[in-house]
Amino acid sequence: MQQWSRWRAQQLFRHSRHLADWAIVATIAGGLLLARGLGWLQQAELAAYDWLTIARSPLPPSDQVVIVGVDEPDIQILGNWPASDQDLSQLLSRLVAAEPAAIGLDIYRDFSIGRGQLALNRLLSQEKVPIVGITLIPDAEKKGVNPPPALAQSDRAGFNNIIVDPDGRIRRHVLYWWTTDPKTGQRVMHRNFALILAQLYLQKRHQIELQVTDRPEQLQLGRLRLSPLKANSGGYSGIDAAGYQVLADWRGPAGTTPVVWWRDVVAGRVPPERLRGRIVLIGAMTESLKDYAYTPYSSQGQASAQPVFGVELQAQAIEQLLDSALNGRSPMRTWPDWSEGLWVVLWIAVAARVVQSRRSIWRVVGKLLLAIGAMGAITVGSFLGGWWIPLVPTGMGMLLGAGSLAIATLQRQREQIRSTVFFQQVLEAIPEPIFVKDCDQRWIAVNSAFCSFVGLGASQLVGRTAHEVLPPDLAQAIAQEDERALTHPGPWENQLAWPDAFGRDRTVATKRTVHCDRANNRFLVGVIRDITEQQRAEAELRRTAAELRDYTEQLELAHDVLQYQARHDGLTGMVNRKYFYERLTFALKQSCEESFVGAILYLDLDGFKAVNDTLGHRAGDLLLIECAQRLTQNLRGSDTIARFGGDEFVALLPAIPQAEVAACVAQKLLNAVSKPYCIEGQTCQVTVSIGIALFPSDGTSSDRLVEYADTAMFAAKGLGKNAFCLYSELPALQTDLVPQR
């Protein structure tokens, strides 16, 4: 247990010297979390997100979605763009004949163009192959675009609005959006174009419906469970998370989704098997129409950025929904805000702990790189598993925390060297033995007086501990005192048996204090003073004081015995007549001041003389002792009973509620006294006659009250003994006839 206490003290001391380091770590962690909350690290975090996205292996081409693209040759063949209703009808007729699962028309078509309007409306309204159009919900930057009327009536139109991050990249899908109808004031829900097509495919091919889970904000689509993004999800900080947004799980760069061209479909050069059972998207794929955007797979330089056409964005969104719903591929998810903050703080603490290990610089650097690598590996592995964990603030925090603590450690070491030199210069000017130790209890400075006292030179002491140069018992005692001084605030003083350089037993007093320099290095400064002669003088003084104390205690004991004997009966231990009258006088005074009732009970044993004459005086004394015990046990602690002499007792009952209580107490005493006694093997029995006087009703004089109680007692004897009488109940004439003493 003692070894554990010493080990615990050492641990507490070592941790205490790192309080400043942890304050630095806490400041860095708090600053990074604040910067992250303010969005200062968002751009760097999004760049890391793009890097992790590209690091993931692109998924194999999907066989569920096919794009019918429109490029510059198609526009030249069609003659203009948008294509006329007749040309669009011709394309849709070819596609419907191939029996795809659904057709997505990623072309704005809110008005008719040329001839063929009726044929186009019939195709858009047919039920064999559902066709879904697009609409643009108006916002602060763009005006809205309505869907084709035929599709709007059948609720087969979805919005294709996209959300662009501040760096121009698209990393989020919006599945639902809500607007307010200006006419009715009601909220209207809009579905995403890609979500509608994915639902149609899943309903038709796999009978999977979109459902609400036990948590209203979550949606269940097959094996897919979606949760909406929040304003601070992942690396985002305070984004506009309106609608129902999810992180995009891009399948790859541009060209990932299979493409056939408009001209080839119309000319019959595309086999129907390539389209049958799939989702077919129709959209422009030419830069001249400016229908493109940038994803994480686009290169970072603006000059070499690889755009992704709008129809490809929709195709990859559909593929993400289908892959998650059918194959259980987890979409990108994020941790709660508090978990992400805890993650950042945890790794900063790990980096700080590595630096605090105080090993060689290369081992510290190696361990730090290993810790950063472990953090990066966990982050990348989690990203591959569908979890977006903050990377930038964690990495920055580890580097900043480790660097700050390394600088603080170097500064502390330099300051420790300065302090050691200063101590050595100052100590030589002090005549008393003085030493300075570091946190590991190694001497770092001693003066000449200390070396003379110990009998060792400074070169033999500096840099070593007491266990290395002193006898084991003495070294152990010194180490224990050093530990106590290091772990307790304020000066620490103690006395210790410390043989001098000549082997003579000496007693020394040491005073140890902890000193901190500007770098928060802690030093133990100790002063030694030889108190051997002083202790001898003090021991002699203590012996004399002890003798005086014993004599005083004997006098006090004798005084207490005399005081007791002066106030108590020597046989029964009851109070005597003198002390009884003191208590009675005090009770009468209180009765006048506080107006309470009291009683005096005068008791005289009946038949005691016969016991005394028959069994002897010793038996009589034993009977009086036991009778006194019975009387005392049947009275309150506040009552007083005294032996007035022989077999007569007088009891004082102060502060009783009413006069009847005195009668009840008298009856209780009659019953207690009248029980048989066993005295030295002989059974005998006595009774008692009791007279009661009340105050202040019967009087307020001590002598008068005792006299009245005595008179009432004789009246009780006249009634046949073993009875009690109240003085107030005696007729005046009878009072005169009572025998007097």
XYZ file of C-alpha atoms in Angstrom:
741
model
C 0.000 0.000 0.000
C 2.870 2.388 0.835
C 4.620 1.618 -2.466
C 1.386 2.300 -4.339
C 1.027 5.642 -2.520
C 4.556 6.627 -3.490
C 3.958 5.614 -7.089
C 0.702 7.573 -7.116
C 2.435 10.633 -5.688
C 5.082 10.449 -8.405
C 2.408 10.182 -11.097
C 0.493 13.153 -9.716
C 3.653 15.212 -9.629
C 4.594 14.369 -13.187
C 1.115 15.211 -14.382
C 1.095 18.491 -12.483
C 4.093 19.788 -14.414
C 2.178 19.280 -17.659
C -0.735 21.521 -16.715
C 0.666 24.325 -18.834
C 1.110 21.925 -21.761
C -2.507 20.818 -21.557
C -3.582 24.456 -21.405
C -1.775 24.958 -24.725
C -3.471 21.873 -26.156
C -6.886 23.057 -24.971
C -6.311 26.486 -26.531
C -5.325 24.968 -29.881
C -8.252 22.545 -29.851
C -10.709 25.294 -28.921
C -9.319 27.622 -31.593
C -9.566 24.966 -34.310
C -13.109 24.036 -33.320
C -14.051 27.722 -33.361
C -12.421 28.230 -36.771
C -14.213 25.152 -38.049
C -17.536 26.395 -36.693
C -17.014 29.768 -38.403
C -16.355 28.043 -41.728
C -12.694 29.073 -42.060
C -11.628 25.462 -42.671
C -14.536 24.494 -44.908
C -12.712 24.982 -48.204
C -9.757 22.872 -47.076
C -12.118 20.206 -45.729
C -14.018 20.082 -49.029
C -10.722 19.740 -50.918
C -9.837 16.795 -48.658
C -13.290 15.353 -49.320
C -12.628 15.547 -53.086
C -9.243 13.870 -52.640
C -10.832 11.027 -50.666
C -13.595 10.710 -53.269
C -11.070 10.374 -56.084
C -9.017 7.930 -53.990
C -11.990 5.572 -53.905
C -11.992 3.158 -56.821
C -14.606 4.190 -59.429
C -17.513 1.807 -59.577
C -17.972 -0.413 -62.653
C -20.271 0.915 -65.407
C -23.952 0.531 -64.586
C -26.277 -1.591 -66.715
C -29.372 0.084 -65.279
C -29.070 3.546 -66.844
C -28.367 4.537 -70.476
C -27.965 8.103 -71.721
C -29.283 9.216 -75.109
C -26.922 12.101 -75.686
C -27.218 15.089 -77.970
C -23.905 16.405 -79.316
C -22.953 18.876 -82.050
C -23.450 16.394 -84.953
C -26.977 15.670 -83.667
C -27.787 19.392 -83.508
C -26.532 19.806 -87.084
C -28.746 16.930 -88.264
C -31.768 18.277 -86.378
C -31.130 21.747 -87.748
C -31.878 23.583 -84.512
C -32.082 23.137 -80.731
C -34.314 22.524 -78.910
C -35.537 19.849 -81.306
C -38.993 20.179 -82.760
C -41.947 18.247 -81.388
C -41.883 16.027 -84.476
C -38.179 15.097 -84.044
C -38.662 14.482 -80.340
C -41.732 12.327 -81.054
C -39.724 10.252 -83.522
C -37.015 9.636 -80.881
C -39.525 8.801 -78.144
C -41.364 6.365 -80.461
C -38.109 4.450 -81.035
C -37.374 4.392 -77.321
C -40.881 3.295 -76.256
C -40.690 0.461 -78.771
C -37.509 -0.799 -77.078
C -39.513 -1.129 -73.799
C -37.200 0.538 -71.260
C -38.248 0.696 -67.577
C -38.672 4.493 -67.751
C -37.594 7.460 -69.842
C -36.222 10.659 -68.358
C -36.481 13.768 -70.542
C -33.701 16.035 -69.206
C -34.718 18.767 -71.642
C -36.784 21.850 -70.768
C -40.057 21.565 -72.723
C -42.589 24.086 -71.468
C -43.804 25.095 -74.955
C -44.375 23.476 -78.369
C -41.853 23.722 -81.201
C -42.929 23.172 -84.782
C -45.295 20.438 -85.878
C -46.043 17.161 -84.099
C -47.517 18.511 -80.851
C -50.412 16.021 -80.731
C -48.161 13.048 -81.363
C -45.744 14.233 -78.682
C -48.530 14.687 -76.130
C -49.806 11.159 -76.857
C -46.343 9.730 -76.258
C -45.883 11.707 -73.063
C -49.275 10.535 -71.767
C -48.946 6.830 -72.649
C -48.663 4.383 -69.713
C -46.660 1.595 -71.297
C -43.310 3.268 -70.612
C -43.538 6.148 -68.102
C -41.828 9.320 -69.274
C -40.626 11.857 -66.721
C -39.817 15.485 -67.550
C -37.922 18.202 -65.749
C -38.871 21.474 -64.171
C -36.776 24.251 -62.692
C -37.892 25.649 -59.340
C -37.331 29.428 -59.278
C -34.772 30.806 -56.828
C -32.862 34.033 -56.219
C -30.663 33.516 -59.299
C -32.872 31.770 -61.878
C -36.397 31.979 -63.101
C -38.479 28.849 -62.961
C -39.212 26.623 -65.958
C -42.478 24.653 -66.105
C -42.604 21.010 -67.261
C -44.461 19.831 -70.381
C -48.208 20.247 -69.703
C -48.918 16.581 -70.425
C -46.375 15.485 -67.765
C -47.426 18.106 -65.214
C -50.983 16.760 -65.249
C -49.781 13.187 -64.593
C -47.324 14.215 -61.843
C -44.386 12.943 -63.913
C -42.137 15.936 -63.630
C -39.291 16.469 -61.177
C -37.007 19.410 -60.520
C -33.391 19.255 -61.622
C -32.102 22.141 -59.478
C -28.595 21.548 -58.211
C -26.739 22.979 -55.193
C -23.245 24.245 -55.884
C -20.695 24.617 -53.076
C -18.680 27.871 -52.761
C -15.785 26.370 -54.774
C -18.072 25.567 -57.710
C -18.286 21.794 -57.054
C -21.415 19.712 -56.615
C -21.300 17.371 -53.632
C -24.961 17.203 -52.638
C -28.247 15.945 -54.071
C -31.607 17.522 -53.230
C -34.301 14.823 -53.130
C -37.218 16.990 -51.997
C -37.949 20.708 -51.987
C -40.788 22.690 -50.526
C -42.245 25.933 -51.850
C -45.224 28.070 -50.880
C -48.116 28.418 -53.333
C -48.601 32.196 -53.775
C -52.339 31.742 -54.382
C -53.317 29.381 -51.539
C -50.392 30.002 -49.173
C -49.955 26.226 -48.689
C -46.622 24.396 -48.739
C -46.047 22.337 -51.866
C -43.610 19.424 -52.010
C -41.503 18.826 -55.139
C -39.613 15.630 -55.956
C -36.232 15.380 -57.592
C -36.095 14.243 -61.220
C -33.629 11.424 -60.421
C -35.643 10.269 -57.391
C -38.835 9.894 -59.453
C -37.071 7.769 -62.088
C -35.384 5.606 -59.421
C -38.759 5.029 -57.706
C -40.421 4.083 -60.994
C -37.642 1.592 -61.749
C -37.771 0.026 -58.272
C -41.570 -0.203 -58.312
C -41.695 -1.762 -61.774
C -38.740 -4.136 -61.526
C -38.493 -4.960 -57.802
C -41.800 -3.858 -56.211
C -39.947 -1.567 -53.772
C -41.752 1.459 -52.382
C -40.398 4.498 -50.544
C -41.324 4.318 -46.836
C -41.004 6.454 -43.719
C -39.036 4.889 -40.820
C -39.578 5.142 -37.070
C -37.672 8.428 -37.280
C -39.702 10.931 -39.328
C -36.607 12.540 -40.876
C -35.358 9.199 -42.245
C -36.543 7.494 -45.434
C -36.356 3.790 -46.304
C -36.034 2.776 -49.967
C -35.277 -0.923 -50.145
C -31.993 -1.457 -48.295
C -31.327 2.280 -48.365
C -31.914 4.398 -45.259
C -31.411 8.107 -45.832
C -30.914 10.893 -43.296
C -30.895 14.544 -44.382
C -27.804 16.690 -44.111
C -27.623 19.361 -41.435
C -25.981 22.765 -41.548
C -22.728 21.506 -39.975
C -22.582 17.943 -41.277
C -19.108 16.617 -42.053
C -16.798 19.375 -43.228
C -19.613 21.838 -43.898
C -20.102 24.853 -41.658
C -23.386 26.727 -41.612
C -24.554 25.685 -45.089
C -28.107 26.169 -46.308
C -29.503 22.700 -45.609
C -33.058 23.504 -46.759
C -35.065 20.772 -48.427
C -33.993 17.145 -48.102
C -30.305 16.999 -48.989
C -27.949 14.009 -49.022
C -24.282 13.687 -49.866
C -23.595 12.612 -53.444
C -21.825 9.278 -53.946
C -20.363 9.973 -57.374
C -19.701 6.878 -59.461
C -16.722 8.358 -61.290
C -15.636 11.126 -63.669
C -17.370 12.191 -66.885
C -18.112 9.294 -69.246
C -18.907 6.779 -66.483
C -22.503 6.141 -67.655
C -22.981 4.389 -71.048
C -24.049 6.794 -73.840
C -25.805 6.307 -77.192
C -26.465 9.201 -79.540
C -29.791 10.633 -80.725
C -28.927 10.072 -84.410
C -28.050 6.410 -83.860
C -31.313 5.692 -81.992
C -33.451 7.372 -84.702
C -31.544 5.551 -87.449
C -32.103 2.191 -85.716
C -28.428 1.551 -85.122
C -28.937 0.928 -81.382
C -30.170 -2.603 -80.595
C -33.390 -2.629 -78.501
C -31.720 -5.037 -76.023
C -29.370 -2.257 -75.017
C -32.326 -0.171 -73.867
C -34.847 -2.740 -72.702
C -35.568 -2.752 -68.953
C -33.273 0.178 -68.257
C -33.751 3.821 -67.380
C -33.124 5.951 -70.460
C -32.118 9.590 -69.984
C -32.252 12.094 -72.821
C -30.075 15.190 -72.491
C -27.561 17.507 -74.142
C -23.867 16.624 -73.990
C -22.193 19.510 -75.753
C -20.306 22.392 -74.211
C -21.961 24.921 -76.504
C -25.232 24.562 -74.571
C -23.488 25.271 -71.201
C -25.404 22.447 -69.479
C -22.566 21.124 -67.306
C -21.131 21.366 -63.786
C -18.115 20.210 -61.757
C -17.865 17.339 -59.269
C -15.004 16.155 -57.028
C -13.757 14.114 -59.992
C -13.155 17.322 -61.935
C -9.543 18.505 -61.744
C -8.798 21.380 -59.388
C -7.386 23.827 -61.930
C -9.916 26.013 -63.727
C -8.012 25.811 -67.023
C -8.022 21.994 -67.045
C -11.301 21.360 -65.242
C -13.266 18.430 -66.663
C -16.968 19.252 -66.595
C -19.754 16.734 -66.145
C -22.870 17.292 -68.253
C -26.176 17.778 -66.499
C -27.662 14.546 -67.862
C -24.631 12.657 -66.463
C -25.212 14.210 -63.044
C -28.798 12.936 -63.121
C -27.643 9.502 -64.306
C -25.117 9.165 -61.473
C -27.709 10.307 -58.926
C -30.095 7.587 -60.183
C -27.335 4.974 -60.066
C -26.474 5.967 -56.483
C -30.100 5.523 -55.353
C -30.484 2.181 -57.156
C -27.164 0.800 -55.907
C -28.003 1.689 -52.289
C -31.590 0.422 -52.487
C -30.716 -2.901 -54.182
C -27.159 -3.691 -53.072
C -27.035 -1.917 -49.720
C -24.140 0.376 -50.651
C -24.116 2.858 -47.826
C -24.433 6.509 -48.841
C -21.986 8.998 -47.350
C -22.903 9.666 -43.717
C -21.604 12.073 -41.086
C -21.182 12.040 -37.323
C -23.058 14.331 -34.924
C -21.331 17.656 -34.227
C -20.258 16.688 -30.699
C -18.707 13.417 -31.933
C -16.669 15.232 -34.567
C -15.445 17.743 -31.990
C -14.494 14.925 -29.618
C -12.626 13.188 -32.450
C -10.550 16.325 -33.133
C -9.746 16.869 -29.442
C -8.832 13.191 -28.948
C -6.200 13.142 -31.696
C -4.742 16.483 -30.623
C -4.354 14.974 -27.148
C -2.655 11.898 -28.659
C -0.119 14.098 -30.472
C 0.491 16.071 -27.282
C 1.057 12.887 -25.295
C 3.626 11.714 -27.828
C 5.617 14.937 -27.396
C 5.299 14.744 -23.605
C 6.957 11.309 -23.551
C 10.300 13.191 -23.381
C 12.264 10.608 -25.355
C 14.809 11.358 -28.077
C 13.773 13.806 -30.773
C 13.831 11.167 -33.500
C 11.667 8.765 -31.528
C 9.185 11.566 -30.851
C 9.075 12.485 -34.565
C 8.640 8.842 -35.529
C 5.808 8.304 -33.074
C 4.154 11.540 -34.149
C 4.255 10.511 -37.814
C 2.894 7.109 -36.825
C 0.010 8.750 -34.934
C -0.789 11.052 -37.874
C -0.660 8.052 -40.195
C -3.010 6.088 -37.946
C -5.460 9.007 -37.859
C -5.296 9.317 -41.660
C -5.745 5.579 -42.140
C -8.812 5.539 -39.900
C -10.253 8.568 -41.710
C -9.670 7.056 -45.170
C -10.975 3.657 -44.065
C -14.085 5.260 -42.609
C -14.604 7.233 -45.839
C -14.398 4.026 -47.873
C -16.997 2.596 -45.497
C -19.334 5.546 -46.077
C -18.418 7.844 -43.157
C -17.077 11.383 -43.641
C -14.863 12.231 -40.659
C -13.105 15.632 -40.341
C -9.539 15.359 -41.607
C -8.204 18.915 -41.917
C -8.846 20.222 -38.348
C -7.618 16.922 -36.915
C -4.369 16.950 -38.898
C -3.805 20.665 -38.295
C -4.505 20.235 -34.590
C -2.034 17.360 -34.269
C 0.721 19.330 -36.028
C 0.015 22.569 -34.158
C -0.311 20.821 -30.806
C 2.868 18.788 -31.248
C 4.809 21.792 -32.554
C 3.650 24.084 -29.755
C 4.525 21.557 -27.068
C 7.905 20.868 -28.677
C 8.693 24.584 -28.599
C 7.486 24.808 -24.995
C 9.652 21.805 -24.051
C 12.776 23.336 -25.622
C 12.061 26.618 -23.864
C 11.625 24.760 -20.581
C 14.939 22.979 -21.025
C 16.799 26.217 -21.749
C 15.203 27.887 -18.735
C 16.123 24.916 -16.554
C 19.795 25.326 -17.503
C 19.643 29.024 -16.609
C 17.936 28.242 -13.276
C 20.547 25.598 -12.420
C 23.398 28.037 -12.997
C 21.619 30.689 -10.951
C 21.012 28.300 -8.051
C 24.642 27.212 -7.969
C 25.859 30.809 -7.848
C 23.460 31.823 -5.051
C 23.890 28.737 -2.843
C 27.615 29.243 -2.344
C 26.927 32.488 -0.453
C 24.719 30.747 2.170
C 26.446 29.119 5.213
C 23.708 26.551 5.942
C 23.536 23.263 3.984
C 21.233 23.803 0.971
C 20.387 21.578 -1.979
C 18.241 21.845 -5.146
C 16.615 18.845 -6.856
C 14.682 18.401 -10.077
C 11.350 16.639 -10.556
C 13.058 13.214 -10.551
C 14.683 13.936 -7.155
C 18.152 14.328 -8.629
C 20.484 16.907 -7.126
C 21.154 19.674 -9.630
C 22.868 22.145 -7.265
C 24.443 21.909 -3.760
C 26.554 24.318 -1.728
C 29.812 23.653 0.123
C 28.083 23.429 3.520
C 25.880 20.588 2.236
C 28.868 18.733 0.799
C 30.704 19.059 4.144
C 27.684 17.787 6.070
C 27.188 14.758 3.795
C 30.902 14.080 3.351
C 30.717 13.927 -0.466
C 31.841 16.328 -3.157
C 29.525 18.203 -5.501
C 30.653 16.041 -8.442
C 29.547 12.953 -6.516
C 26.090 14.397 -5.809
C 24.962 16.463 -8.825
C 22.947 14.398 -11.290
C 22.331 11.555 -8.821
C 19.567 10.570 -6.410
C 19.841 9.783 -2.714
C 19.503 6.052 -3.462
C 22.716 6.176 -5.492
C 25.023 7.765 -2.897
C 23.507 7.353 0.597
C 22.714 4.314 2.791
C 19.411 2.605 1.811
C 17.423 3.472 4.971
C 18.483 7.115 4.918
C 17.928 7.374 1.154
C 14.431 5.906 1.486
C 13.491 8.397 4.232
C 14.839 11.335 2.185
C 12.956 10.169 -0.934
C 9.673 9.944 0.970
C 10.035 13.482 2.305
C 10.922 14.773 -1.170
C 7.779 13.161 -2.590
C 5.587 14.729 0.082
C 7.074 18.161 -0.571
C 6.628 17.823 -4.334
C 2.991 16.728 -4.052
C 1.838 19.174 -1.353
C 1.515 22.925 -1.880
C 3.488 25.307 0.303
C 6.631 24.727 2.402
C 7.140 21.238 3.846
C 9.039 20.912 7.156
C 10.110 17.731 8.896
C 12.729 16.255 11.185
C 14.981 13.408 10.172
C 17.760 11.269 11.718
C 20.740 11.951 9.462
C 24.258 10.808 10.473
C 26.922 13.391 9.707
C 30.122 12.836 7.752
C 31.797 11.299 10.864
C 28.992 8.771 11.434
C 27.601 10.527 14.528
C 23.829 10.333 14.988
C 22.371 13.753 14.352
C 18.819 15.043 14.089
C 18.219 17.626 11.404
C 15.254 19.815 10.532
C 14.661 20.269 6.814
C 12.461 22.782 5.082
C 11.570 22.039 1.459
C 9.768 24.341 -0.984
C 8.880 23.968 -4.645
C 10.172 26.698 -6.954
C 8.945 27.324 -10.518
C 10.872 29.295 -13.108
C 9.490 31.228 -16.064
C 9.182 28.053 -18.160
C 7.196 26.330 -15.394
C 10.097 24.008 -14.534
C 9.723 22.852 -10.938
C 12.638 22.549 -8.512
C 12.762 21.302 -4.931
C 14.837 23.646 -2.743
C 15.809 22.284 0.688
C 17.549 23.802 3.740
C 19.084 21.624 6.496
C 19.553 22.715 10.133
C 21.195 20.580 12.865
C 18.825 20.497 15.867
C 20.432 17.696 17.903
C 21.290 19.875 20.963
C 18.022 21.747 20.698
C 16.111 18.449 20.829
C 17.957 17.366 23.954
C 17.018 20.618 25.714
C 13.439 20.304 24.561
C 13.246 16.705 25.802
C 14.384 17.803 29.293
C 11.844 20.595 29.268
C 9.099 18.206 28.226
C 10.012 15.808 31.057
C 9.755 18.609 33.629
C 6.469 19.776 32.153
C 5.115 16.216 32.297
C 5.974 15.955 35.996
C 4.211 19.246 36.700
C 1.227 18.114 34.692
C 0.963 14.841 36.654
C 1.105 16.733 39.971
C -1.595 19.157 38.790
C -3.827 16.288 37.667
C -3.499 14.625 41.078
C -4.508 17.871 42.804
C -7.497 18.277 40.527
C -8.552 14.681 41.145
C -8.331 15.165 44.926
C -10.377 18.368 44.626
C -13.048 16.560 42.583
C -13.252 13.789 45.190
C -13.711 16.299 48.013
C -16.346 18.151 46.018
C -18.241 14.914 45.407
C -18.057 13.868 49.024
C -19.300 17.291 50.130
C -22.415 16.993 47.983
C -23.304 13.287 48.120
C -24.304 10.687 50.650
C -21.483 8.275 51.351
C -23.707 5.165 51.472
C -26.257 5.528 48.648
C -24.454 7.991 46.350
C -27.489 10.266 46.397
C -27.097 14.006 46.879
C -27.078 15.165 50.491
C -29.272 17.656 52.296
C -27.036 20.673 51.520
C -26.927 20.088 47.755
C -30.668 19.269 47.736
C -31.490 22.682 49.192
C -29.306 24.342 46.518
C -31.275 22.596 43.780
C -34.588 23.423 45.531
C -33.701 27.128 45.798
C -32.846 27.222 42.085
C -36.126 25.427 41.201
C -38.187 27.885 43.281
C -36.523 30.816 41.500
C -37.291 29.329 38.077
C -40.871 28.600 39.182
C -41.404 32.284 39.953
C -39.805 33.466 36.689
C -41.379 30.907 34.339
C -44.595 30.075 36.247
C -44.359 26.296 36.399
C -45.463 23.831 39.061
C -43.102 21.728 41.200
C -43.399 19.183 43.986
C -41.512 18.003 47.103
C -41.912 14.314 48.047
C -40.879 13.349 51.599
C -40.359 9.552 51.869
C -39.942 7.489 55.035
C -39.510 3.694 54.911
C -42.037 1.603 56.889
C -40.566 -1.405 58.728
C -36.920 -0.548 58.147
C -36.096 -0.715 61.891
C -37.360 -4.293 62.044
C -35.040 -5.304 59.177
C -32.137 -3.509 60.841
C -32.804 -5.185 64.190
C -33.450 -8.619 62.694
C -30.800 -8.907 59.934
C -28.234 -6.439 61.240
C -26.889 -3.057 60.254
C -25.010 -4.400 57.219
C -28.235 -5.812 55.791
C -29.932 -2.500 56.568
C -27.256 -0.610 54.620
C -27.614 -2.965 51.631
C -31.391 -2.515 51.707
C -30.985 1.297 51.730
C -28.616 1.086 48.731
C -31.026 -1.039 46.663
C -33.998 1.102 47.713
C -32.086 4.227 46.610
C -31.454 2.623 43.221
C -35.159 1.827 42.792
C -36.133 5.386 43.655
C -33.563 6.903 41.262
C -34.610 4.593 38.377
C -38.243 5.691 38.703
C -37.536 9.417 38.532
C -36.668 11.676 35.596
C -33.128 12.769 34.833
C -34.128 16.340 35.725
C -35.489 15.285 39.141
C -33.352 15.317 42.304
C -33.586 12.838 45.212
C -31.552 13.154 48.386
C -31.026 11.106 51.537
C -31.834 13.257 54.550
C -30.609 10.662 57.037
C -31.470 7.150 58.253
C -34.351 5.838 56.122
C -35.681 9.243 55.033
C -35.475 10.512 51.442
C -36.690 13.741 49.839
C -37.366 14.101 46.093
C -37.632 17.333 44.055
C -39.851 17.277 40.948
C -39.346 20.596 39.081
C -41.503 21.717 36.161
C -44.331 19.167 36.207
C -47.385 19.822 34.016
C -49.926 19.601 36.843
C -50.345 18.512 40.474
C -51.745 15.100 39.502
C -48.338 14.160 38.053
C -46.830 14.273 41.573
C -49.467 11.805 42.774
C -48.682 9.486 39.835
C -44.956 9.637 40.631
C -45.675 8.914 44.321
C -47.722 5.841 43.388
C -44.918 4.682 41.086
C -42.422 4.990 43.938
C -44.761 3.121 46.341
C -44.925 0.199 43.925
C -41.161 0.157 43.348
C -40.213 0.233 47.030
C -42.783 -2.327 48.181
C -41.376 -5.148 46.029
C -39.479 -7.833 47.984
C -35.714 -7.498 48.607
C -33.144 -10.275 48.658
C -30.436 -9.250 51.105
C -27.554 -11.693 51.645
C -29.808 -14.643 50.857
C -32.656 -13.389 53.041
C -35.942 -12.083 51.635
C -37.475 -9.097 53.307
C -39.983 -6.403 52.465
C -40.516 -2.771 53.404
C -42.954 -0.097 52.335
C -42.798 3.663 52.211
C -44.996 6.559 53.302
C -44.865 9.674 51.121
C -45.886 13.249 51.810
C -46.287 15.716 48.940
C -46.050 19.515 49.022
C -46.572 21.581 45.861
C -45.033 24.900 44.934
C -45.853 27.643 44.574
C -49.425 26.756 45.700
C -48.341 25.410 49.130
C -45.513 27.902 49.569
C -42.326 29.360 48.129
C -39.944 28.847 51.072
C -37.528 25.907 50.951
C -37.787 25.107 54.655
C -41.579 25.475 54.693
C -42.067 23.199 51.697
C -39.879 20.442 53.224
C -41.749 20.845 56.518
C -45.140 20.610 54.758
C -44.039 17.491 52.877
C -42.850 15.980 56.195
C -46.244 16.777 57.751
C -48.060 15.126 54.840
C -45.792 12.072 55.197
C -46.846 11.618 58.843
C -50.437 11.923 57.706
C -49.791 9.092 55.238
C -48.388 6.938 58.038
C -51.528 7.710 60.038
C -53.587 6.306 57.159
C -51.935 2.909 57.625
C -48.574 3.402 55.913
C -47.606 2.410 52.320
C -49.564 5.434 51.144
C -49.076 9.052 50.119
C -50.826 12.284 51.076
C -50.843 15.791 49.586
C -50.383 18.592 52.063
C -53.008 20.659 50.274
C -55.625 17.942 50.904
C -55.119 17.798 54.676
C -57.886 19.620 56.723
C -56.555 22.459 58.799
C -57.651 20.828 62.047
C -55.986 17.547 61.165
C -52.781 19.397 60.376
C -52.520 20.476 63.960
C -52.944 16.872 65.165
C -50.064 15.517 63.063
C -47.170 14.418 65.268
C -44.248 16.851 65.215
C -40.573 15.935 65.294
